[in-house]
């Protein structure tokens, strides 16, 4: 059977303190915080970010891409295709969106495992100001690459399903707000089913139980299990919560452990995994990356509400941004989505973006691709633009050199303006530049490299 | 790629220029009519509009095609609309001059117009063709603000000193503009006010930026040998040069944002055409593209007025002040006039016209012989640069 080769999660650096919500609209007890994606992130960009943390060879070997979210950037048009392009996957590798429900995350997991592909789940879980969803929801993404069991950190052993049609959480597409039924109703009717699907194995001391549910009362159904993965301190990650739960389960596992991963949504889905001896290497890798974790950035409640479209603010007196057009976006898809520059095979000069005639030697059609997406650059010069349109002023723009003669200009993101300086090292991140006329304009931005 | 030169082949025999500013009561059509009327009327009947054989009209966005001019003027004639970023007005002059110099026409007119204040946007805007959305959407102050820290770092100038240099440029141009009845801003501004102005981009405050204004200007050009038929003090064209850059500065790692290579090469070309070897002493005064204060600083070096790394000292020494060794922007520049894009290049020539014929009133310089205009469009790393040299004597 197939198994997990690598698994990675991404939590945006923004944090909204519950105390901020309590102070402004007097709801909640003011304790704790949630993760908040930046104004230039959405489920698609967070999905890209999570995949970029996966082992490179497991991305190159992936045979398919399955993307699940309840907060899709587009409907009707596939979001997995944008993720696919941003990860520079070959055209022949399939990509599918698993639509709109939390349950679809489990579907993405199962489909990716059966096709030796990548499952990526990404979500922004929120509700109206003052709601439980707003406080206890979180933004983030997770990606899993699957392969043959011989290379896996955990091997899939069994699947179990228990599908029930329930009014638990729902929204008509044109509605703005998710509705929920009384949590006790769901918790109580599902408790026997959860116990039943977990079975006796759950009480085995070598078994780790990880249950993902938006329902805060569900964990009480797990009494008697020997080892239970608790809910994430930042909240419930929607469709990506399953990946966060599994990640934490794997981190607390040792070779030979069984993991029972359960998704609670319109019934139950369960997968049973057996942890292999490769887990120790993987855990060591995660630990070493944890030391390089990005620092968090507090987000004020007014900014949070603005970014979620709940607070309209005065815009600068500048023209609305122009939507990217289809044909040029198609022609330049490798640059726009993959940040793939062009190197002249004759003289070696690099074009950012690709050109028709070589700037160095004048030759035509003798080029190869060179990706800048994983390259570090350094700031040649930069400016803070207080006039430009941005939902999070001021816009900071820098001219960046990549050390191989390539230069281009990018917007900064996830940066403290005061820490930006000429010469500083930057890395690339796939972001939403703006949304204009119903079109999402994706491109790459720069952010400071996490210091070692 | 060099021009064969054009020295003393054509002359400007008349000019007109509206007041620049907020013309709430005037359209682009009205501004065109006003500038052209002033231009034709000042010839006192020696020439009528119907005697003009062909027209060039420069506008960045206030009209399309030749009808921008032919409709409000009610002329049916060859009219070419020119657009070349902020060098638009200058390029209409350049093309008109070549047409009359070639012998194809005897009398031509170049007009520049821009009506910006019918939009309520801050700063300049442009309509771009559909794109893939990957180009950074620089505002003009942001892209030009890159010059200041790069220049300061290269020549070891601290932040306070750099501020003094930029402030002096803004202060000087507003001082000059206070003496000019056609300027948008006619108040001298104290250095303290300039220092404290609200930040727009990078180190640039409001007073480091040129304003947004409406305006139009016009010139009639004939062959040099015909000039005295129409006026006693024609302005002879010594050089016209235009360089449109490769954009390498924003794409290849060897540009350092302390100069405009396009300006340097267009200036060298103009000096070659005019036979000038020492611009710092030979040029009597210059009208340059002070869209932002660091632009003017860097231009002083690119135009060869100061040695590399020495312009900041010349600025502080007052060398470019109205009473300095080489007055720069005696009319007040873009700082005082604002920047109605299509009109600015012609406005610069208008000041040359006044200075060289002794009509610059309170700003009049002592016996100037050669004036230079410099017009720049785009941004550091990817721009078009125009330089003209004009004089009041042949030879």
PDB file of C-alpha atoms in Angstrom, chain A residues 7-173:
ATOM      1  CA  UNK A   7       3.987  16.269   5.327  1.00  0.00           C
ATOM      2  CA  UNK A   8       4.271  20.013   5.955  1.00  0.00           C
ATOM      3  CA  UNK A   9       2.077  22.711   7.407  1.00  0.00           C
ATOM      4  CA  UNK A  10       2.049  26.466   6.949  1.00  0.00           C
ATOM      5  CA  UNK A  11       0.676  28.962   9.437  1.00  0.00           C
ATOM      6  CA  UNK A  12       0.637  32.593   8.235  1.00  0.00           C
ATOM      7  CA  UNK A  13       2.559  34.940  10.507  1.00  0.00           C
ATOM      8  CA  UNK A  14      -0.446  37.101  11.457  1.00  0.00           C
ATOM      9  CA  UNK A  15      -2.031  36.653  14.894  1.00  0.00           C
ATOM     10  CA  UNK A  16      -5.290  38.148  16.120  1.00  0.00           C
ATOM     11  CA  UNK A  17      -5.501  38.281  19.890  1.00  0.00           C
ATOM     12  CA  UNK A  18      -8.916  37.414  21.283  1.00  0.00           C
ATOM     13  CA  UNK A  19      -8.380  40.311  23.682  1.00  0.00           C
ATOM     14  CA  UNK A  20      -8.611  42.677  20.670  1.00  0.00           C
ATOM     15  CA  UNK A  21     -12.014  41.260  19.754  1.00  0.00           C
ATOM     16  CA  UNK A  22     -13.203  41.487  23.342  1.00  0.00           C
ATOM     17  CA  UNK A  23     -12.084  45.090  23.629  1.00  0.00           C
ATOM     18  CA  UNK A  24     -13.790  46.211  20.433  1.00  0.00           C
ATOM     19  CA  UNK A  25     -17.060  44.258  20.431  1.00  0.00           C
ATOM     20  CA  UNK A  26     -17.104  42.693  23.906  1.00  0.00           C
ATOM     21  CA  UNK A  27     -17.332  39.018  22.961  1.00  0.00           C
ATOM     22  CA  UNK A  28     -15.315  36.077  24.256  1.00  0.00           C
ATOM     23  CA  UNK A  29     -13.141  35.894  27.334  1.00  0.00           C
ATOM     24  CA  UNK A  30     -10.194  37.606  25.659  1.00  0.00           C
ATOM     25  CA  UNK A  31      -7.852  34.671  26.115  1.00  0.00           C
ATOM     26  CA  UNK A  32      -5.898  33.145  23.256  1.00  0.00           C
ATOM     27  CA  UNK A  33      -5.234  34.072  19.661  1.00  0.00           C
ATOM     28  CA  UNK A  34      -5.917  32.852  16.134  1.00  0.00           C
ATOM     29  CA  UNK A  35      -3.760  32.791  13.010  1.00  0.00           C
ATOM     30  CA  UNK A  36      -4.597  35.293  10.283  1.00  0.00           C
ATOM     31  CA  UNK A  37      -3.510  35.145   6.680  1.00  0.00           C
ATOM     32  CA  UNK A  38      -2.038  38.360   5.350  1.00  0.00           C
ATOM     33  CA  UNK A  39      -4.116  40.639   3.096  1.00  0.00           C
ATOM     34  CA  UNK A  40      -2.269  39.200   0.094  1.00  0.00           C
ATOM     35  CA  UNK A  41      -2.925  35.541   0.908  1.00  0.00           C
ATOM     36  CA  UNK A  42      -5.820  33.256   0.071  1.00  0.00           C
ATOM     37  CA  UNK A  43      -6.418  29.519   0.118  1.00  0.00           C
ATOM     38  CA  UNK A  44      -4.537  29.155  -3.167  1.00  0.00           C
ATOM     39  CA  UNK A  45      -1.381  31.022  -2.113  1.00  0.00           C
ATOM     40  CA  UNK A  46      -1.317  29.229   1.265  1.00  0.00           C
ATOM     41  CA  UNK A  47      -1.615  25.907  -0.560  1.00  0.00           C
ATOM     42  CA  UNK A  48       1.447  26.818  -2.645  1.00  0.00           C
ATOM     43  CA  UNK A  49       3.345  27.797   0.485  1.00  0.00           C
ATOM     44  CA  UNK A  50       2.668  24.434   2.162  1.00  0.00           C
ATOM     45  CA  UNK A  51       3.738  22.448  -0.899  1.00  0.00           C
ATOM     46  CA  UNK A  52       6.948  24.489  -1.127  1.00  0.00           C
ATOM     47  CA  UNK A  53       7.878  23.171   2.332  1.00  0.00           C
ATOM     48  CA  UNK A  54       7.684  19.555   1.128  1.00  0.00           C
ATOM     49  CA  UNK A  55      10.743  17.541   0.214  1.00  0.00           C
ATOM     50  CA  UNK A  56      11.677  18.650  -3.346  1.00  0.00           C
ATOM     51  CA  UNK A  57      12.093  15.162  -4.771  1.00  0.00           C
ATOM     52  CA  UNK A  58       8.671  14.141  -3.475  1.00  0.00           C
ATOM     53  CA  UNK A  59       7.185  17.084  -5.404  1.00  0.00           C
ATOM     54  CA  UNK A  60       9.075  16.092  -8.536  1.00  0.00           C
ATOM     55  CA  UNK A  61       7.851  12.497  -8.226  1.00  0.00           C
ATOM     56  CA  UNK A  62       4.223  13.410  -7.561  1.00  0.00           C
ATOM     57  CA  UNK A  63       1.760  11.895 -10.034  1.00  0.00           C
ATOM     58  CA  UNK A  64      -1.232  14.059  -9.130  1.00  0.00           C
ATOM     59  CA  UNK A  65      -2.353  17.085  -7.135  1.00  0.00           C
ATOM     60  CA  UNK A  66      -5.545  17.176  -5.033  1.00  0.00           C
ATOM     61  CA  UNK A  67      -6.546  20.499  -3.496  1.00  0.00           C
ATOM     62  CA  UNK A  68      -9.229  20.873  -0.843  1.00  0.00           C
ATOM     63  CA  UNK A  69     -10.613  24.058   0.686  1.00  0.00           C
ATOM     64  CA  UNK A  70     -13.925  25.474   1.886  1.00  0.00           C
ATOM     65  CA  UNK A  71     -12.806  28.970   0.890  1.00  0.00           C
ATOM     66  CA  UNK A  72     -11.932  28.620  -2.789  1.00  0.00           C
ATOM     67  CA  UNK A  73     -10.362  31.593  -4.551  1.00  0.00           C
ATOM     68  CA  UNK A  74     -12.543  30.818  -7.578  1.00  0.00           C
ATOM     69  CA  UNK A  75     -15.510  28.577  -8.279  1.00  0.00           C
ATOM     70  CA  UNK A  76     -16.121  27.182 -11.772  1.00  0.00           C
ATOM     71  CA  UNK A  77     -12.425  27.589 -12.449  1.00  0.00           C
ATOM     72  CA  UNK A  78      -9.939  25.189 -10.916  1.00  0.00           C
ATOM     73  CA  UNK A  79      -7.729  26.549  -8.135  1.00  0.00           C
ATOM     74  CA  UNK A  80      -5.533  23.474  -8.202  1.00  0.00           C
ATOM     75  CA  UNK A  81      -4.357  24.541 -11.665  1.00  0.00           C
ATOM     76  CA  UNK A  82      -2.954  27.771 -10.186  1.00  0.00           C
ATOM     77  CA  UNK A  83      -1.265  25.806  -7.396  1.00  0.00           C
ATOM     78  CA  UNK A  84       0.048  23.344  -9.998  1.00  0.00           C
ATOM     79  CA  UNK A  85       1.536  26.209 -12.052  1.00  0.00           C
ATOM     80  CA  UNK A  86       3.052  27.954  -9.031  1.00  0.00           C
ATOM     81  CA  UNK A  87       4.765  24.702  -8.048  1.00  0.00           C
ATOM     82  CA  UNK A  88       6.016  24.298 -11.642  1.00  0.00           C
ATOM     83  CA  UNK A  89       4.488  20.818 -11.960  1.00  0.00           C
ATOM     84  CA  UNK A  90       4.688  19.373 -15.480  1.00  0.00           C
ATOM     85  CA  UNK A  91       1.588  19.875 -17.655  1.00  0.00           C
ATOM     86  CA  UNK A  92       1.028  16.092 -17.721  1.00  0.00           C
ATOM     87  CA  UNK A  93       0.553  15.806 -13.929  1.00  0.00           C
ATOM     88  CA  UNK A  94      -3.146  15.917 -13.084  1.00  0.00           C
ATOM     89  CA  UNK A  95      -4.676  18.515 -10.744  1.00  0.00           C
ATOM     90  CA  UNK A  96      -8.124  18.422  -9.133  1.00  0.00           C
ATOM     91  CA  UNK A  97     -10.125  20.615  -6.791  1.00  0.00           C
ATOM     92  CA  UNK A  98     -11.998  18.815  -4.029  1.00  0.00           C
ATOM     93  CA  UNK A  99     -14.905  21.111  -3.521  1.00  0.00           C
ATOM     94  CA  UNK A 100     -16.183  23.345  -0.816  1.00  0.00           C
ATOM     95  CA  UNK A 101     -16.723  21.023   2.217  1.00  0.00           C
ATOM     96  CA  UNK A 102     -14.406  20.025   5.045  1.00  0.00           C
ATOM     97  CA  UNK A 103     -15.180  16.384   4.195  1.00  0.00           C
ATOM     98  CA  UNK A 104     -13.478  16.922   0.831  1.00  0.00           C
ATOM     99  CA  UNK A 105     -10.131  17.237   2.630  1.00  0.00           C
ATOM    100  CA  UNK A 106     -10.329  13.569   3.500  1.00  0.00           C
ATOM    101  CA  UNK A 107     -11.240  12.846  -0.113  1.00  0.00           C
ATOM    102  CA  UNK A 108      -8.130  14.716  -1.267  1.00  0.00           C
ATOM    103  CA  UNK A 109      -6.044  12.713   1.199  1.00  0.00           C
ATOM    104  CA  UNK A 110      -7.433   9.413   0.003  1.00  0.00           C
ATOM    105  CA  UNK A 111      -7.274  10.250  -3.705  1.00  0.00           C
ATOM    106  CA  UNK A 112      -3.688  11.519  -3.456  1.00  0.00           C
ATOM    107  CA  UNK A 113      -2.612   8.413  -1.584  1.00  0.00           C
ATOM    108  CA  UNK A 114      -4.188   6.128  -4.177  1.00  0.00           C
ATOM    109  CA  UNK A 115      -2.543   7.988  -7.076  1.00  0.00           C
ATOM    110  CA  UNK A 116       0.834   8.604  -5.387  1.00  0.00           C
ATOM    111  CA  UNK A 117       0.300  12.354  -5.558  1.00  0.00           C
ATOM    112  CA  UNK A 118       0.157  15.411  -3.360  1.00  0.00           C
ATOM    113  CA  UNK A 119      -2.778  16.294  -1.135  1.00  0.00           C
ATOM    114  CA  UNK A 120      -2.915  19.966  -0.223  1.00  0.00           C
ATOM    115  CA  UNK A 121      -5.542  21.429   2.085  1.00  0.00           C
ATOM    116  CA  UNK A 122      -5.771  25.137   2.734  1.00  0.00           C
ATOM    117  CA  UNK A 123      -8.383  27.175   4.487  1.00  0.00           C
ATOM    118  CA  UNK A 124      -9.380  30.408   6.073  1.00  0.00           C
ATOM    119  CA  UNK A 125     -11.950  29.564   8.733  1.00  0.00           C
ATOM    120  CA  UNK A 126     -13.949  32.486   9.989  1.00  0.00           C
ATOM    121  CA  UNK A 127     -17.403  33.839  10.684  1.00  0.00           C
ATOM    122  CA  UNK A 128     -19.213  37.059  11.478  1.00  0.00           C
ATOM    123  CA  UNK A 129     -17.578  39.466  13.932  1.00  0.00           C
ATOM    124  CA  UNK A 130     -18.066  38.075  17.420  1.00  0.00           C
ATOM    125  CA  UNK A 131     -18.813  34.510  16.290  1.00  0.00           C
ATOM    126  CA  UNK A 132     -17.182  31.366  17.666  1.00  0.00           C
ATOM    127  CA  UNK A 133     -15.876  30.617  14.167  1.00  0.00           C
ATOM    128  CA  UNK A 134     -14.063  33.938  14.109  1.00  0.00           C
ATOM    129  CA  UNK A 135     -12.406  33.311  17.476  1.00  0.00           C
ATOM    130  CA  UNK A 136     -11.742  29.598  17.264  1.00  0.00           C
ATOM    131  CA  UNK A 137     -11.092  29.348  13.555  1.00  0.00           C
ATOM    132  CA  UNK A 138      -7.599  29.620  12.121  1.00  0.00           C
ATOM    133  CA  UNK A 139      -5.950  30.223   8.754  1.00  0.00           C
ATOM    134  CA  UNK A 140      -3.359  27.823   7.416  1.00  0.00           C
ATOM    135  CA  UNK A 141      -2.524  25.041   5.037  1.00  0.00           C
ATOM    136  CA  UNK A 142      -0.967  21.622   4.945  1.00  0.00           C
ATOM    137  CA  UNK A 143       0.451  19.371   2.253  1.00  0.00           C
ATOM    138  CA  UNK A 144       1.187  15.661   2.133  1.00  0.00           C
ATOM    139  CA  UNK A 145       3.180  13.817  -0.508  1.00  0.00           C
ATOM    140  CA  UNK A 146       2.508  10.123  -1.008  1.00  0.00           C
ATOM    141  CA  UNK A 147       4.692   7.392  -2.418  1.00  0.00           C
ATOM    142  CA  UNK A 148       5.367   3.691  -2.192  1.00  0.00           C
ATOM    143  CA  UNK A 149       5.369   2.257   1.300  1.00  0.00           C
ATOM    144  CA  UNK A 150       9.087   1.430   1.217  1.00  0.00           C
ATOM    145  CA  UNK A 151       9.998   5.140   1.363  1.00  0.00           C
ATOM    146  CA  UNK A 152       7.218   6.179   3.716  1.00  0.00           C
ATOM    147  CA  UNK A 153       7.232   7.575   7.226  1.00  0.00           C
ATOM    148  CA  UNK A 154       3.777   6.067   7.717  1.00  0.00           C
ATOM    149  CA  UNK A 155       1.982   3.390   5.707  1.00  0.00           C
ATOM    150  CA  UNK A 156      -1.739   3.320   5.088  1.00  0.00           C
ATOM    151  CA  UNK A 157      -3.366   0.191   6.549  1.00  0.00           C
ATOM    152  CA  UNK A 158      -7.091   0.698   6.441  1.00  0.00           C
ATOM    153  CA  UNK A 159      -9.986   3.018   5.517  1.00  0.00           C
ATOM    154  CA  UNK A 160     -13.402   3.294   7.180  1.00  0.00           C
ATOM    155  CA  UNK A 161     -16.343   5.499   6.283  1.00  0.00           C
ATOM    156  CA  UNK A 162     -19.582   6.437   8.005  1.00  0.00           C
ATOM    157  CA  UNK A 163     -21.501   8.959   5.935  1.00  0.00           C
ATOM    158  CA  UNK A 164     -24.494  10.743   7.477  1.00  0.00           C
ATOM    159  CA  UNK A 165     -26.469  13.588   5.982  1.00  0.00           C
ATOM    160  CA  UNK A 166     -26.565  16.223   8.739  1.00  0.00           C
ATOM    161  CA  UNK A 167     -27.360  19.886   9.192  1.00  0.00           C
ATOM    162  CA  UNK A 168     -24.170  20.634  11.072  1.00  0.00           C
ATOM    163  CA  UNK A 169     -22.450  23.498   9.222  1.00  0.00           C
ATOM    164  CA  UNK A 170     -23.718  24.831   5.934  1.00  0.00           C
ATOM    165  CA  UNK A 171     -23.937  27.804   3.619  1.00  0.00           C
ATOM    166  CA  UNK A 172     -25.768  28.465   0.364  1.00  0.00           C
ATOM    167  CA  UNK A 173     -23.059  29.604  -2.069  1.00  0.00           C
TER     168      UNK A 173
END
